mmCIF file with all atom_site columns, C-alpha atoms in Angstrom:
data_model
loop_
_atom_site.group_PDB
_atom_site.id
_atom_site.type_symbol
_atom_site.label_atom_id
_atom_site.label_alt_id
_atom_site.label_comp_id
_atom_site.label_asym_id
_atom_site.label_entity_id
_atom_site.label_seq_id
_atom_site.pdbx_PDB_ins_code
_atom_site.Cartn_x
_atom_site.Cartn_y
_atom_site.Cartn_z
_atom_site.occupancy
_atom_site.B_iso_or_equiv
_atom_site.pdbx_formal_charge
_atom_site.auth_seq_id
_atom_site.auth_comp_id
_atom_site.auth_asym_id
_atom_site.auth_atom_id
_atom_site.pdbx_PDB_model_num
ATOM 1   C CA . LEU A 1 1   ? -137.927 -46.234 168.817 1.00 32.00 ? 1   LEU A CA 1
ATOM 2   C CA . ASP A 1 2   ? -137.522 -42.809 170.311 1.00 34.00 ? 2   ASP A CA 1
ATOM 3   C CA . ARG A 1 3   ? -140.934 -41.584 169.175 1.00 32.00 ? 3   ARG A CA 1
ATOM 4   C CA . MET A 1 4   ? -144.201 -42.840 167.804 1.00 29.00 ? 4   MET A CA 1
ATOM 5   C CA . PRO A 1 5   ? -144.442 -43.826 164.136 1.00 34.00 ? 5   PRO A CA 1
ATOM 6   C CA . ASP A 1 6   ? -145.094 -41.014 161.674 1.00 33.00 ? 6   ASP A CA 1
ATOM 7   C CA . ARG A 1 7   ? -147.540 -42.992 159.615 1.00 32.00 ? 7   ARG A CA 1
ATOM 8   C CA . VAL A 1 8   ? -149.804 -45.954 160.123 1.00 31.00 ? 8   VAL A CA 1
ATOM 9   C CA . ARG A 1 9   ? -151.644 -47.601 157.283 1.00 30.00 ? 9   ARG A CA 1
ATOM 10  C CA . SER A 1 10  ? -154.162 -50.344 157.817 1.00 28.00 ? 10  SER A CA 1
ATOM 11  C CA . GLY A 1 11  ? -155.411 -52.959 155.439 1.00 30.00 ? 11  GLY A CA 1
ATOM 12  C CA . ARG A 1 12  ? -157.602 -55.918 156.201 1.00 31.00 ? 12  ARG A CA 1
ATOM 13  C CA . ALA A 1 13  ? -158.238 -56.839 159.813 1.00 31.00 ? 13  ALA A CA 1
ATOM 14  C CA . SER A 1 14  ? -155.437 -59.389 159.545 1.00 40.00 ? 14  SER A CA 1
ATOM 15  C CA . SER A 1 15  ? -152.644 -56.903 158.876 1.00 43.00 ? 15  SER A CA 1
ATOM 16  C CA . SER A 1 16  ? -151.401 -53.401 159.524 1.00 42.00 ? 16  SER A CA 1
ATOM 17  C CA . HIS A 1 17  ? -148.171 -51.495 159.005 1.00 46.00 ? 17  HIS A CA 1
ATOM 18  C CA . ALA A 1 18  ? -146.346 -48.807 160.939 1.00 44.00 ? 18  ALA A CA 1
ATOM 19  C CA . VAL A 1 19  ? -143.242 -46.954 159.841 1.00 44.00 ? 19  VAL A CA 1
ATOM 20  C CA . GLY A 1 20  ? -140.844 -45.732 162.528 1.00 44.00 ? 20  GLY A CA 1
ATOM 21  C CA . CYS A 1 21  ? -138.312 -42.918 162.551 1.00 36.00 ? 21  CYS A CA 1
ATOM 22  C CA . GLY A 1 22  ? -134.724 -42.671 163.697 1.00 33.00 ? 22  GLY A CA 1
ATOM 23  C CA . LEU A 1 23  ? -133.814 -46.333 163.280 1.00 35.00 ? 23  LEU A CA 1
ATOM 24  C CA . LEU A 1 24  ? -136.031 -46.581 160.196 1.00 36.00 ? 24  LEU A CA 1
ATOM 25  C CA . LEU A 1 25  ? -137.733 -49.744 161.324 1.00 38.00 ? 25  LEU A CA 1
ATOM 26  C CA . LEU A 1 26  ? -140.868 -51.046 159.731 1.00 39.00 ? 26  LEU A CA 1
ATOM 27  C CA . LEU A 1 27  ? -143.407 -53.120 161.600 1.00 40.00 ? 27  LEU A CA 1
ATOM 28  C CA . ALA A 1 28  ? -145.837 -55.424 159.883 1.00 38.00 ? 28  ALA A CA 1
ATOM 29  C CA . VAL A 1 29  ? -148.404 -57.134 162.042 1.00 38.00 ? 29  VAL A CA 1
ATOM 30  C CA . GLN A 1 30  ? -149.705 -60.405 160.706 1.00 38.00 ? 30  GLN A CA 1
ATOM 31  C CA . LEU A 1 31  ? -152.226 -62.638 162.439 1.00 36.00 ? 31  LEU A CA 1
ATOM 32  C CA . ALA A 1 32  ? -151.326 -66.309 162.446 1.00 36.00 ? 32  ALA A CA 1
ATOM 33  C CA . ALA A 1 33  ? -151.440 -69.397 164.611 1.00 35.00 ? 33  ALA A CA 1
ATOM 34  C CA . GLY A 1 34  ? -149.383 -69.176 167.789 1.00 36.00 ? 34  GLY A CA 1
ATOM 35  C CA . LEU A 1 35  ? -147.262 -72.261 167.280 1.00 35.00 ? 35  LEU A CA 1
ATOM 36  C CA . GLN A 1 36  ? -143.769 -73.142 168.477 1.00 45.00 ? 36  GLN A CA 1
ATOM 37  C CA . ALA A 1 37  ? -142.676 -74.872 165.248 1.00 51.00 ? 37  ALA A CA 1
ATOM 38  C CA . PRO A 1 38  ? -143.012 -73.206 161.859 1.00 50.00 ? 38  PRO A CA 1
ATOM 39  C CA . PRO A 1 39  ? -146.662 -73.566 160.886 1.00 53.00 ? 39  PRO A CA 1
ATOM 40  C CA . THR A 1 40  ? -148.187 -75.162 157.857 1.00 57.00 ? 40  THR A CA 1
ATOM 41  C CA . GLU A 1 41  ? -151.302 -73.804 156.149 1.00 53.00 ? 41  GLU A CA 1
ATOM 42  C CA . ASP A 1 42  ? -153.311 -76.529 157.929 1.00 59.00 ? 42  ASP A CA 1
ATOM 43  C CA . ASP A 1 43  ? -152.147 -75.163 161.311 1.00 57.00 ? 43  ASP A CA 1
ATOM 44  C CA . ILE A 1 44  ? -153.594 -71.698 160.692 1.00 51.00 ? 44  ILE A CA 1
ATOM 45  C CA . THR A 1 45  ? -157.197 -71.427 161.869 1.00 49.00 ? 45  THR A CA 1
ATOM 46  C CA . ASP A 1 46  ? -159.489 -68.476 162.526 1.00 45.00 ? 46  ASP A CA 1
ATOM 47  C CA . SER A 1 47  ? -160.165 -69.695 166.066 1.00 35.00 ? 47  SER A CA 1
ATOM 48  C CA . ASP A 1 48  ? -156.473 -69.980 167.051 1.00 36.00 ? 48  ASP A CA 1
ATOM 49  C CA . ARG A 1 49  ? -154.826 -66.659 166.178 1.00 44.00 ? 49  ARG A CA 1
ATOM 50  C CA . TYR A 1 50  ? -152.088 -64.534 167.727 1.00 54.00 ? 50  TYR A CA 1
ATOM 51  C CA . ALA A 1 51  ? -150.461 -61.369 166.420 1.00 71.00 ? 51  ALA A CA 1
ATOM 52  C CA . TRP A 1 52  ? -147.176 -62.021 164.677 1.00 78.00 ? 52  TRP A CA 1
ATOM 53  C CA . ILE A 1 53  ? -144.991 -58.941 164.348 1.00 84.00 ? 53  ILE A CA 1
ATOM 54  C CA . TYR A 1 54  ? -142.001 -58.685 162.027 1.00 86.00 ? 54  TYR A CA 1
ATOM 55  C CA . VAL A 1 55  ? -139.466 -55.870 162.387 1.00 89.00 ? 55  VAL A CA 1
ATOM 56  C CA . VAL A 1 56  ? -136.875 -55.212 159.682 1.00 91.00 ? 56  VAL A CA 1
ATOM 57  C CA . GLY A 1 57  ? -134.041 -52.720 159.789 1.00 89.00 ? 57  GLY A CA 1
ATOM 58  C CA . ALA A 1 58  ? -130.327 -52.048 159.766 1.00 89.00 ? 58  ALA A CA 1
ATOM 59  C CA . GLN A 1 59  ? -127.688 -54.670 158.968 1.00 87.00 ? 59  GLN A CA 1
ATOM 60  C CA . GLY A 1 60  ? -130.190 -57.114 157.482 1.00 88.00 ? 60  GLY A CA 1
ATOM 61  C CA . ASN A 1 61  ? -131.843 -57.938 160.777 1.00 89.00 ? 61  ASN A CA 1
ATOM 62  C CA . ILE A 1 62  ? -135.358 -59.382 160.940 1.00 90.00 ? 62  ILE A CA 1
ATOM 63  C CA . ILE A 1 63  ? -136.882 -60.003 164.335 1.00 89.00 ? 63  ILE A CA 1
ATOM 64  C CA . LYS A 1 64  ? -140.228 -61.603 165.023 1.00 87.00 ? 64  LYS A CA 1
ATOM 65  C CA . SER A 1 65  ? -142.775 -61.886 167.806 1.00 85.00 ? 65  SER A CA 1
ATOM 66  C CA . SER A 1 66  ? -145.477 -64.532 167.697 1.00 80.00 ? 66  SER A CA 1
ATOM 67  C CA . ASP A 1 67  ? -147.187 -63.333 170.890 1.00 80.00 ? 67  ASP A CA 1
ATOM 68  C CA . ALA A 1 68  ? -148.152 -59.726 170.106 1.00 79.00 ? 68  ALA A CA 1
ATOM 69  C CA . GLY A 1 69  ? -144.759 -58.351 171.123 1.00 82.00 ? 69  GLY A CA 1
ATOM 70  C CA . ARG A 1 70  ? -144.369 -59.902 174.580 1.00 84.00 ? 70  ARG A CA 1
ATOM 71  C CA . THR A 1 71  ? -141.295 -61.855 173.447 1.00 87.00 ? 71  THR A CA 1
ATOM 72  C CA . TRP A 1 72  ? -139.012 -61.505 170.419 1.00 87.00 ? 72  TRP A CA 1
ATOM 73  C CA . LYS A 1 73  ? -136.894 -63.945 168.435 1.00 86.00 ? 73  LYS A CA 1
ATOM 74  C CA . CYS A 1 74  ? -134.287 -63.224 165.825 1.00 84.00 ? 74  CYS A CA 1
ATOM 75  C CA . SER A 1 75  ? -135.542 -64.563 162.508 1.00 77.00 ? 75  SER A CA 1
ATOM 76  C CA . HIS A 1 76  ? -132.607 -63.355 160.395 1.00 75.00 ? 76  HIS A CA 1
ATOM 77  C CA . CYS A 1 77  ? -129.723 -62.066 162.549 1.00 74.00 ? 77  CYS A CA 1
ATOM 78  C CA . GLY A 1 78  ? -126.096 -62.699 163.330 1.00 63.00 ? 78  GLY A CA 1
ATOM 79  C CA . LEU A 1 79  ? -124.532 -65.643 161.505 1.00 54.00 ? 79  LEU A CA 1
ATOM 80  C CA . LYS A 1 80  ? -127.881 -66.606 159.954 1.00 62.00 ? 80  LYS A CA 1
ATOM 81  C CA . ARG A 1 81  ? -128.029 -63.384 157.906 1.00 71.00 ? 81  ARG A CA 1
ATOM 82  C CA . LEU A 1 82  ? -127.955 -63.632 154.122 1.00 80.00 ? 82  LEU A CA 1
ATOM 83  C CA . VAL A 1 83  ? -127.462 -59.884 153.783 1.00 86.00 ? 83  VAL A CA 1
ATOM 84  C CA . THR A 1 84  ? -126.142 -56.962 155.812 1.00 85.00 ? 84  THR A CA 1
ATOM 85  C CA . SER A 1 85  ? -127.968 -54.212 153.907 1.00 89.00 ? 85  SER A CA 1
ATOM 86  C CA . THR A 1 86  ? -130.642 -52.082 155.532 1.00 93.00 ? 86  THR A CA 1
ATOM 87  C CA . LEU A 1 87  ? -134.036 -53.725 155.095 1.00 94.00 ? 87  LEU A CA 1
ATOM 88  C CA . ASN A 1 88  ? -136.899 -51.325 154.374 1.00 96.00 ? 88  ASN A CA 1
ATOM 89  C CA . ASP A 1 89  ? -140.204 -53.168 154.031 1.00 96.00 ? 89  ASP A CA 1
ATOM 90  C CA . VAL A 1 90  ? -141.870 -56.493 154.763 1.00 94.00 ? 90  VAL A CA 1
ATOM 91  C CA . HIS A 1 91  ? -145.160 -57.946 153.605 1.00 93.00 ? 91  HIS A CA 1
ATOM 92  C CA . PHE A 1 92  ? -146.766 -61.335 154.186 1.00 89.00 ? 92  PHE A CA 1
ATOM 93  C CA . HIS A 1 93  ? -149.581 -62.612 152.009 1.00 87.00 ? 93  HIS A CA 1
ATOM 94  C CA . THR A 1 94  ? -150.272 -65.488 154.414 1.00 85.00 ? 94  THR A CA 1
ATOM 95  C CA . ALA A 1 95  ? -148.738 -66.474 157.721 1.00 83.00 ? 95  ALA A CA 1
ATOM 96  C CA . LEU A 1 96  ? -146.184 -68.495 155.762 1.00 88.00 ? 96  LEU A CA 1
ATOM 97  C CA . VAL A 1 97  ? -145.413 -66.595 152.537 1.00 91.00 ? 97  VAL A CA 1
ATOM 98  C CA . GLY A 1 98  ? -143.664 -63.248 152.925 1.00 92.00 ? 98  GLY A CA 1
ATOM 99  C CA . PHE A 1 99  ? -141.130 -60.956 151.270 1.00 95.00 ? 99  PHE A CA 1
ATOM 100 C CA . VAL A 1 100 ? -138.633 -58.388 152.588 1.00 96.00 ? 100 VAL A CA 1
ATOM 101 C CA . VAL A 1 101 ? -136.881 -55.712 150.502 1.00 96.00 ? 101 VAL A CA 1
ATOM 102 C CA . GLY A 1 102 ? -133.922 -53.498 151.235 1.00 96.00 ? 102 GLY A CA 1
ATOM 103 C CA . ASP A 1 103 ? -130.969 -51.485 150.024 1.00 96.00 ? 103 ASP A CA 1
ATOM 104 C CA . ARG A 1 104 ? -128.667 -52.694 147.227 1.00 94.00 ? 104 ARG A CA 1
ATOM 105 C CA . GLY A 1 105 ? -131.357 -54.766 145.504 1.00 95.00 ? 105 GLY A CA 1
ATOM 106 C CA . VAL A 1 106 ? -132.140 -57.069 148.396 1.00 95.00 ? 106 VAL A CA 1
ATOM 107 C CA . VAL A 1 107 ? -135.273 -59.201 148.117 1.00 96.00 ? 107 VAL A CA 1
ATOM 108 C CA . LEU A 1 108 ? -135.754 -62.027 150.612 1.00 95.00 ? 108 LEU A CA 1
ATOM 109 C CA . LYS A 1 109 ? -138.552 -64.607 150.586 1.00 94.00 ? 109 LYS A CA 1
ATOM 110 C CA . THR A 1 110 ? -139.880 -67.025 153.187 1.00 92.00 ? 110 THR A CA 1
ATOM 111 C CA . VAL A 1 111 ? -142.400 -69.803 152.683 1.00 92.00 ? 111 VAL A CA 1
ATOM 112 C CA . ASN A 1 112 ? -142.372 -71.029 156.295 1.00 89.00 ? 112 ASN A CA 1
ATOM 113 C CA . GLY A 1 113 ? -143.286 -67.987 158.378 1.00 86.00 ? 113 GLY A CA 1
ATOM 114 C CA . GLY A 1 114 ? -139.758 -66.597 158.632 1.00 87.00 ? 114 GLY A CA 1
ATOM 115 C CA . ALA A 1 115 ? -138.009 -69.736 159.848 1.00 85.00 ? 115 ALA A CA 1
ATOM 116 C CA . ASN A 1 116 ? -135.849 -69.599 156.707 1.00 87.00 ? 116 ASN A CA 1
ATOM 117 C CA . TRP A 1 117 ? -135.212 -66.851 154.160 1.00 90.00 ? 117 TRP A CA 1
ATOM 118 C CA . VAL A 1 118 ? -133.952 -67.140 150.577 1.00 92.00 ? 118 VAL A CA 1
ATOM 119 C CA . LYS A 1 119 ? -132.368 -64.297 148.625 1.00 93.00 ? 119 LYS A CA 1
ATOM 120 C CA . ALA A 1 120 ? -133.999 -63.634 145.253 1.00 93.00 ? 120 ALA A CA 1
ATOM 121 C CA . ASP A 1 121 ? -131.890 -63.570 142.110 1.00 92.00 ? 121 ASP A CA 1
ATOM 122 C CA . LEU A 1 122 ? -132.717 -60.199 140.540 1.00 92.00 ? 122 LEU A CA 1
ATOM 123 C CA . PRO A 1 123 ? -131.774 -59.032 137.037 1.00 91.00 ? 123 PRO A CA 1
ATOM 124 C CA . GLU A 1 124 ? -128.271 -57.523 136.900 1.00 91.00 ? 124 GLU A CA 1
ATOM 125 C CA . ALA A 1 125 ? -129.595 -53.970 136.376 1.00 88.00 ? 125 ALA A CA 1
ATOM 126 C CA . SER A 1 126 ? -131.614 -54.124 139.623 1.00 88.00 ? 126 SER A CA 1
ATOM 127 C CA . ARG A 1 127 ? -128.964 -55.475 141.975 1.00 89.00 ? 127 ARG A CA 1
ATOM 128 C CA . ASP A 1 128 ? -127.661 -52.086 143.187 1.00 91.00 ? 128 ASP A CA 1
ATOM 129 C CA . ILE A 1 129 ? -130.986 -50.242 143.444 1.00 95.00 ? 129 ILE A CA 1
ATOM 130 C CA . ASN A 1 130 ? -132.357 -49.442 146.895 1.00 97.00 ? 130 ASN A CA 1
ATOM 131 C CA . LEU A 1 131 ? -135.776 -51.045 147.254 1.00 97.00 ? 131 LEU A CA 1
ATOM 132 C CA . TYR A 1 132 ? -138.304 -49.384 149.547 1.00 97.00 ? 132 TYR A CA 1
ATOM 133 C CA . GLY A 1 133 ? -141.639 -51.155 149.264 1.00 97.00 ? 133 GLY A CA 1
ATOM 134 C CA . VAL A 1 134 ? -143.089 -54.600 148.638 1.00 97.00 ? 134 VAL A CA 1
ATOM 135 C CA . HIS A 1 135 ? -146.630 -55.895 148.321 1.00 96.00 ? 135 HIS A CA 1
ATOM 136 C CA . VAL A 1 136 ? -147.673 -59.519 147.877 1.00 93.00 ? 136 VAL A CA 1
ATOM 137 C CA . PHE A 1 137 ? -150.981 -59.569 146.004 1.00 90.00 ? 137 PHE A CA 1
ATOM 138 C CA . ARG A 1 138 ? -151.169 -63.354 145.808 1.00 84.00 ? 138 ARG A CA 1
ATOM 139 C CA . PRO A 1 139 ? -148.546 -65.881 146.834 1.00 78.00 ? 139 PRO A CA 1
ATOM 140 C CA . LEU A 1 140 ? -147.160 -65.750 143.291 1.00 91.00 ? 140 LEU A CA 1
ATOM 141 C CA . ILE A 1 141 ? -147.747 -62.085 142.379 1.00 95.00 ? 141 ILE A CA 1
ATOM 142 C CA . VAL A 1 142 ? -145.390 -59.598 144.051 1.00 97.00 ? 142 VAL A CA 1
ATOM 143 C CA . HIS A 1 143 ? -144.542 -55.978 143.225 1.00 97.00 ? 143 HIS A CA 1
ATOM 144 C CA . VAL A 1 144 ? -141.486 -54.136 144.540 1.00 97.00 ? 144 VAL A CA 1
ATOM 145 C CA . VAL A 1 145 ? -140.736 -50.398 144.239 1.00 97.00 ? 145 VAL A CA 1
ATOM 146 C CA . GLY A 1 146 ? -137.447 -48.610 144.674 1.00 97.00 ? 146 GLY A CA 1
ATOM 147 C CA . GLU A 1 147 ? -135.349 -45.570 143.938 1.00 96.00 ? 147 GLU A CA 1
ATOM 148 C CA . HIS A 1 148 ? -135.398 -43.781 140.583 1.00 94.00 ? 148 HIS A CA 1
ATOM 149 C CA . GLY A 1 149 ? -138.968 -44.993 139.977 1.00 95.00 ? 149 GLY A CA 1
ATOM 150 C CA . SER A 1 150 ? -137.942 -48.611 139.637 1.00 95.00 ? 150 SER A CA 1
ATOM 151 C CA . VAL A 1 151 ? -140.643 -51.278 139.774 1.00 96.00 ? 151 VAL A CA 1
ATOM 152 C CA . LEU A 1 152 ? -139.948 -55.007 139.850 1.00 96.00 ? 152 LEU A CA 1
ATOM 153 C CA . SER A 1 153 ? -142.662 -57.623 139.474 1.00 96.00 ? 153 SER A CA 1
ATOM 154 C CA . THR A 1 154 ? -142.959 -61.376 139.553 1.00 96.00 ? 154 THR A CA 1
ATOM 155 C CA . ASP A 1 155 ? -145.881 -63.603 138.703 1.00 96.00 ? 155 ASP A CA 1
ATOM 156 C CA . ASN A 1 156 ? -144.207 -66.842 139.762 1.00 95.00 ? 156 ASN A CA 1
ATOM 157 C CA . GLY A 1 157 ? -143.465 -66.219 143.442 1.00 93.00 ? 157 GLY A CA 1
ATOM 158 C CA . GLY A 1 158 ? -140.054 -64.681 142.873 1.00 92.00 ? 158 GLY A CA 1
ATOM 159 C CA . ASP A 1 159 ? -138.450 -67.310 140.641 1.00 93.00 ? 159 ASP A CA 1
ATOM 160 C CA . THR A 1 160 ? -137.971 -64.631 137.961 1.00 94.00 ? 160 THR A CA 1
ATOM 161 C CA . TRP A 1 161 ? -138.362 -60.824 138.122 1.00 94.00 ? 161 TRP A CA 1
#
């Protein structure tokens, strides 16, 4: 980024968000176990935590650091990409369950800390709307906001919207 983020919003001690300019990247810091393989809920302990950082942006790219930004790994890039739209927001409820939203009705979900992503099947009327924000209230309850005042919600983890 060519300059510092315009806005920083903080939630619980386990997460914070920063929005960048220019490249329109969004950072979401999540604390989770520093493991080489995708973690399970049993692997995540309060005594063994590292900062996990997810960056989403242009061309559907998602990159991830599991060591507070010292090293980075592509979580959803190149041939592994499901989408090529600009991604605008990311939110994880736990170290494993997270959602990403983007332009042209893109909603992606992971249940294994970003090792794999699945594209949500949205209603036909929502598939071309640019989505700008996502918040996971519980692993099954997710709200998404987008252009023209659109709001999408699920209470079953994204199976239906």
